[in-house]
Amino acid sequence: MRAYKTKMVERIELPDREERAANLEAAGYNVFNLDADDVYVDLLTDSGTGAMSDEQWAALLRGDEAYAGSESFRELEAAVGDVMGFENVVPAHQGRGAENVLYGALVGEGDAVLNNTHFDTTRAHVANQGAEAVDCPVEGAHDPDAEGDFKGDFSVERAREHVDRVGAENVPVVVLTITNNSAAGQPVSVETTREVAAFADDIDATFVIDACRFAENAYFVREREPGYGDTSIAEIAREQLGYADALVMSGKKEGLVNAGGFVAVEDDDLFERAKQRAILYEGFPTYGGMAGRDLAAMAVGLREAVDLGRVRDRVEQVRDLGDRLRDAGIPVYWPPGGHAVYVDAGKLLPDVPTGQFPGQALVCELYREGGVRAVELGEFAFPGADRPDLVRLALPRRTYGREHVEHVVETLAAVQDRADAVAGLEVVDEPEMAELRHFSARLRPV
Ligand code: F0G
């Protein structure tokens, strides 16, 4: 049962078929180049694209824009303390700003950082410090068909092997990303969190949780982990985050805002160092690149994030999309994650070879067929990575309804029906940095 009703609406329109084909061509077969107005259902990302509540809009109007000592910052501090259990907060303009502040204070040249799976920006910030980003996913994390309740978990065994190779003194940070965005949004158990905390303690590393989607993760714990069925989302979140020494947060996810982020730490010395970096890169530590009104809205958003009705609607809507796609015979990563359903494009378009980007071809066909925008996370985005060609359908929070979900399923089914007629793509123009190619490269049908 839905835990909210609509109070404000935005008109959307499905351009006709000829227009969609022309838009696709003009965008160089890269949906990042489309105008959002030309998109009917936008599943590009769940980051900063959700709807705020009436309480958040009210807080926005009361935002305190003082440069130093803003009341809105105090509200954020209080919310992070109450919801996440951390007292020392350094705001940042978004998650990657927080990563720059935190990892710059903790990681140095030649170090290694261990993570269940690094999200792209995390990997880039680790590399930017001259360090190596090492993934320690569990068996099956990248297998769309493997069974598992917590396929996002961290393999302490793999992590220990790496520490044995490089020496504990070269591993200053261990990160747990909850949920694990780069492993199909799969959750991490509290039990694993405890083990990772003990492991980090053992090798004298700082234990960081990337908490972007912490409440979705808590919902899965409540559903799947023995002993948590009657525990509130708020309590699970407090317990799980409580094992960490520091948090890095993109408020654009479960801060339920359109912009913002922060670092939260336990240690006073690290707090000082983080604040100094924040002054350099983000802004004075009581605003950190955010407007006061956005701090105020994020403070309210964090409290709403752990509301059971809110998070149940959210995760169950994603699951509903996954169920409907599977029922329609679409190959999807199973089980669905907390924020997105991942379609196995290699299987859906078996005639398109990996070198011709089946994922990107599917993304283009979803737009051509139904004005749906998704994102490729396969050979086009991660050249040479040995991963299945997945396409992510990320649902913005509190935004779309069942009709939109049905439209997405019908669109995928229609593309699957004419799969043998879908052409592969080739790159005609790409930026210098291969890691960033999927944001701006231009392609054409082969
Ligand atoms: N960490 C994780 C796990 C993320 O998913 C993201 C962003 C970030 C850090 C960086 O946060 O965007 O506020 O700078 N993920 C978005 C996505 C972009 O579409 O998955 P940011």
PDB file of N, CA and C in Angstrom, residues 13-27 29-31 34-42 360-374 407 411-412 415 418:
ATOM      1  N   GLU A  13       5.458  13.882 -21.840  1.00  0.00           N
ATOM      2  CA  GLU A  13       4.869  13.590 -23.148  1.00  0.00           C
ATOM      3  C   GLU A  13       5.765  12.589 -23.868  1.00  0.00           C
ATOM      4  N   LEU A  14       5.132  11.687 -24.589  1.00  0.00           N
ATOM      5  CA  LEU A  14       5.894  10.744 -25.413  1.00  0.00           C
ATOM      6  C   LEU A  14       5.958  11.302 -26.831  1.00  0.00           C
ATOM      7  N   PRO A  15       7.151  11.735 -27.275  1.00  0.00           N
ATOM      8  CA  PRO A  15       7.246  12.241 -28.653  1.00  0.00           C
ATOM      9  C   PRO A  15       6.866  11.126 -29.631  1.00  0.00           C
ATOM     10  N   ASP A  16       6.400  11.464 -30.840  1.00  0.00           N
ATOM     11  CA  ASP A  16       6.004  10.377 -31.746  1.00  0.00           C
ATOM     12  C   ASP A  16       7.230   9.640 -32.283  1.00  0.00           C
ATOM     13  N   ARG A  17       6.964   8.518 -32.917  1.00  0.00           N
ATOM     14  CA  ARG A  17       8.036   7.589 -33.281  1.00  0.00           C
ATOM     15  C   ARG A  17       9.117   8.234 -34.163  1.00  0.00           C
ATOM     16  N   GLU A  18       8.675   9.030 -35.159  1.00  0.00           N
ATOM     17  CA  GLU A  18       9.659   9.663 -36.059  1.00  0.00           C
ATOM     18  C   GLU A  18      10.552  10.632 -35.272  1.00  0.00           C
ATOM     19  N   GLU A  19       9.920  11.385 -34.353  1.00  0.00           N
ATOM     20  CA  GLU A  19      10.708  12.319 -33.536  1.00  0.00           C
ATOM     21  C   GLU A  19      11.725  11.571 -32.675  1.00  0.00           C
ATOM     22  N   ARG A  20      11.298  10.445 -32.126  1.00  0.00           N
ATOM     23  CA  ARG A  20      12.220   9.685 -31.258  1.00  0.00           C
ATOM     24  C   ARG A  20      13.421   9.196 -32.066  1.00  0.00           C
ATOM     25  N   ALA A  21      13.145   8.726 -33.277  1.00  0.00           N
ATOM     26  CA  ALA A  21      14.240   8.250 -34.130  1.00  0.00           C
ATOM     27  C   ALA A  21      15.187   9.407 -34.459  1.00  0.00           C
ATOM     28  N   ALA A  22      14.610  10.573 -34.761  1.00  0.00           N
ATOM     29  CA  ALA A  22      15.435  11.737 -35.096  1.00  0.00           C
ATOM     30  C   ALA A  22      16.234  12.202 -33.873  1.00  0.00           C
ATOM     31  N   ASN A  23      15.605  12.186 -32.698  1.00  0.00           N
ATOM     32  CA  ASN A  23      16.302  12.594 -31.473  1.00  0.00           C
ATOM     33  C   ASN A  23      17.497  11.689 -31.188  1.00  0.00           C
ATOM     34  N   LEU A  24      17.278  10.401 -31.421  1.00  0.00           N
ATOM     35  CA  LEU A  24      18.323   9.409 -31.175  1.00  0.00           C
ATOM     36  C   LEU A  24      19.526   9.660 -32.089  1.00  0.00           C
ATOM     37  N   GLU A  25      19.220   9.923 -33.332  1.00  0.00           N
ATOM     38  CA  GLU A  25      20.290  10.176 -34.294  1.00  0.00           C
ATOM     39  C   GLU A  25      21.038  11.465 -33.928  1.00  0.00           C
ATOM     40  N   ALA A  26      20.260  12.508 -33.580  1.00  0.00           N
ATOM     41  CA  ALA A  26      20.880  13.790 -33.213  1.00  0.00           C
ATOM     42  C   ALA A  26      21.734  13.639 -31.947  1.00  0.00           C
ATOM     43  N   ALA A  27      21.358  12.703 -31.076  1.00  0.00           N
ATOM     44  CA  ALA A  27      22.101  12.491 -29.819  1.00  0.00           C
ATOM     45  C   ALA A  27      23.326  11.589 -30.023  1.00  0.00           C
ATOM     46  N   TYR A  29      23.315   8.472 -30.763  1.00  0.00           N
ATOM     47  CA  TYR A  29      23.001   7.168 -30.144  1.00  0.00           C
ATOM     48  C   TYR A  29      23.565   7.061 -28.725  1.00  0.00           C
ATOM     49  N   ASN A  30      23.592   8.228 -28.049  1.00  0.00           N
ATOM     50  CA  ASN A  30      24.000   8.269 -26.652  1.00  0.00           C
ATOM     51  C   ASN A  30      22.921   9.039 -25.892  1.00  0.00           C
ATOM     52  N   VAL A  31      22.183   8.354 -25.027  1.00  0.00           N
ATOM     53  CA  VAL A  31      21.011   8.980 -24.396  1.00  0.00           C
ATOM     54  C   VAL A  31      21.378  10.071 -23.382  1.00  0.00           C
ATOM     55  N   LEU A  34      20.412  13.353 -24.930  1.00  0.00           N
ATOM     56  CA  LEU A  34      19.000  13.685 -25.189  1.00  0.00           C
ATOM     57  C   LEU A  34      18.546  14.831 -24.290  1.00  0.00           C
ATOM     58  N   ASP A  35      17.591  15.613 -24.774  1.00  0.00           N
ATOM     59  CA  ASP A  35      16.915  16.568 -23.894  1.00  0.00           C
ATOM     60  C   ASP A  35      15.944  15.798 -23.014  1.00  0.00           C
ATOM     61  N   ALA A  36      15.926  16.096 -21.727  1.00  0.00           N
ATOM     62  CA  ALA A  36      15.050  15.374 -20.797  1.00  0.00           C
ATOM     63  C   ALA A  36      13.579  15.519 -21.205  1.00  0.00           C
ATOM     64  N   ASP A  37      13.232  16.641 -21.821  1.00  0.00           N
ATOM     65  CA  ASP A  37      11.852  16.864 -22.271  1.00  0.00           C
ATOM     66  C   ASP A  37      11.419  15.848 -23.322  1.00  0.00           C
ATOM     67  N   ASP A  38      12.389  15.283 -24.010  1.00  0.00           N
ATOM     68  CA  ASP A  38      12.078  14.308 -25.059  1.00  0.00           C
ATOM     69  C   ASP A  38      12.016  12.883 -24.515  1.00  0.00           C
ATOM     70  N   VAL A  39      12.171  12.741 -23.182  1.00  0.00           N
ATOM     71  CA  VAL A  39      12.131  11.418 -22.553  1.00  0.00           C
ATOM     72  C   VAL A  39      10.782  11.248 -21.858  1.00  0.00           C
ATOM     73  N   TYR A  40      10.172  10.082 -21.991  1.00  0.00           N
ATOM     74  CA  TYR A  40       8.870   9.852 -21.359  1.00  0.00           C
ATOM     75  C   TYR A  40       9.025   9.273 -19.950  1.00  0.00           C
ATOM     76  N   VAL A  41       9.732   8.171 -19.813  1.00  0.00           N
ATOM     77  CA  VAL A  41      10.022   7.627 -18.471  1.00  0.00           C
ATOM     78  C   VAL A  41      11.544   7.593 -18.317  1.00  0.00           C
ATOM     79  N   ASP A  42      12.051   8.373 -17.370  1.00  0.00           N
ATOM     80  CA  ASP A  42      13.499   8.571 -17.266  1.00  0.00           C
ATOM     81  C   ASP A  42      14.092   7.712 -16.150  1.00  0.00           C
ATOM     82  N   GLN A 360      24.305  -0.911 -25.137  1.00  0.00           N
ATOM     83  CA  GLN A 360      23.985   0.412 -25.664  1.00  0.00           C
ATOM     84  C   GLN A 360      22.922   0.305 -26.758  1.00  0.00           C
ATOM     85  N   ALA A 361      22.988  -0.776 -27.547  1.00  0.00           N
ATOM     86  CA  ALA A 361      21.963  -0.981 -28.585  1.00  0.00           C
ATOM     87  C   ALA A 361      20.589  -1.120 -27.930  1.00  0.00           C
ATOM     88  N   LEU A 362      20.536  -1.839 -26.804  1.00  0.00           N
ATOM     89  CA  LEU A 362      19.258  -1.992 -26.103  1.00  0.00           C
ATOM     90  C   LEU A 362      18.777  -0.648 -25.545  1.00  0.00           C
ATOM     91  N   VAL A 363      19.705   0.114 -24.951  1.00  0.00           N
ATOM     92  CA  VAL A 363      19.352   1.437 -24.417  1.00  0.00           C
ATOM     93  C   VAL A 363      18.709   2.286 -25.525  1.00  0.00           C
ATOM     94  N   CYS A 364      19.323   2.271 -26.702  1.00  0.00           N
ATOM     95  CA  CYS A 364      18.787   3.063 -27.824  1.00  0.00           C
ATOM     96  C   CYS A 364      17.409   2.559 -28.249  1.00  0.00           C
ATOM     97  N   GLU A 365      17.246   1.245 -28.296  1.00  0.00           N
ATOM     98  CA  GLU A 365      15.947   0.692 -28.705  1.00  0.00           C
ATOM     99  C   GLU A 365      14.845   1.006 -27.689  1.00  0.00           C
ATOM    100  N   LEU A 366      15.199   1.060 -26.406  1.00  0.00           N
ATOM    101  CA  LEU A 366      14.186   1.393 -25.385  1.00  0.00           C
ATOM    102  C   LEU A 366      13.683   2.819 -25.598  1.00  0.00           C
ATOM    103  N   TYR A 367      14.593   3.693 -26.000  1.00  0.00           N
ATOM    104  CA  TYR A 367      14.157   5.054 -26.277  1.00  0.00           C
ATOM    105  C   TYR A 367      13.335   5.097 -27.567  1.00  0.00           C
ATOM    106  N   ARG A 368      13.823   4.430 -28.595  1.00  0.00           N
ATOM    107  CA  ARG A 368      13.115   4.446 -29.879  1.00  0.00           C
ATOM    108  C   ARG A 368      11.709   3.849 -29.727  1.00  0.00           C
ATOM    109  N   GLU A 369      11.632   2.772 -28.959  1.00  0.00           N
ATOM    110  CA  GLU A 369      10.360   2.049 -28.835  1.00  0.00           C
ATOM    111  C   GLU A 369       9.369   2.762 -27.913  1.00  0.00           C
ATOM    112  N   GLY A 370       9.852   3.265 -26.770  1.00  0.00           N
ATOM    113  CA  GLY A 370       8.889   3.779 -25.784  1.00  0.00           C
ATOM    114  C   GLY A 370       9.291   5.055 -25.090  1.00  0.00           C
ATOM    115  N   GLY A 371      10.333   5.752 -25.588  1.00  0.00           N
ATOM    116  CA  GLY A 371      10.743   6.991 -24.924  1.00  0.00           C
ATOM    117  C   GLY A 371      11.292   6.749 -23.530  1.00  0.00           C
ATOM    118  N   VAL A 372      11.777   5.518 -23.284  1.00  0.00           N
ATOM    119  CA  VAL A 372      12.330   5.169 -21.973  1.00  0.00           C
ATOM    120  C   VAL A 372      13.836   5.391 -22.009  1.00  0.00           C
ATOM    121  N   ARG A 373      14.372   6.048 -20.981  1.00  0.00           N
ATOM    122  CA  ARG A 373      15.823   6.260 -20.920  1.00  0.00           C
ATOM    123  C   ARG A 373      16.431   5.408 -19.815  1.00  0.00           C
ATOM    124  N   ALA A 374      17.398   4.569 -20.181  1.00  0.00           N
ATOM    125  CA  ALA A 374      18.111   3.711 -19.227  1.00  0.00           C
ATOM    126  C   ALA A 374      19.604   3.992 -19.384  1.00  0.00           C
ATOM    127  N   HIS A 407       4.437   0.562 -18.615  1.00  0.00           N
ATOM    128  CA  HIS A 407       4.930   1.065 -19.915  1.00  0.00           C
ATOM    129  C   HIS A 407       6.357   0.574 -20.180  1.00  0.00           C
ATOM    130  N   THR A 411       7.517  -1.825 -23.208  1.00  0.00           N
ATOM    131  CA  THR A 411       8.577  -1.362 -24.110  1.00  0.00           C
ATOM    132  C   THR A 411       9.649  -2.439 -24.276  1.00  0.00           C
ATOM    133  N   LEU A 412      10.073  -3.013 -23.152  1.00  0.00           N
ATOM    134  CA  LEU A 412      11.097  -4.061 -23.232  1.00  0.00           C
ATOM    135  C   LEU A 412      10.593  -5.273 -23.998  1.00  0.00           C
ATOM    136  N   VAL A 415      10.703  -4.616 -27.692  1.00  0.00           N
ATOM    137  CA  VAL A 415      12.067  -4.695 -28.243  1.00  0.00           C
ATOM    138  C   VAL A 415      12.501  -6.153 -28.344  1.00  0.00           C
ATOM    139  N   ARG A 418      11.357  -7.976 -31.469  1.00  0.00           N
ATOM    140  CA  ARG A 418      12.041  -7.720 -32.740  1.00  0.00           C
ATOM    141  C   ARG A 418      13.563  -7.680 -32.540  1.00  0.00           C
TER     142      ARG A 418
END
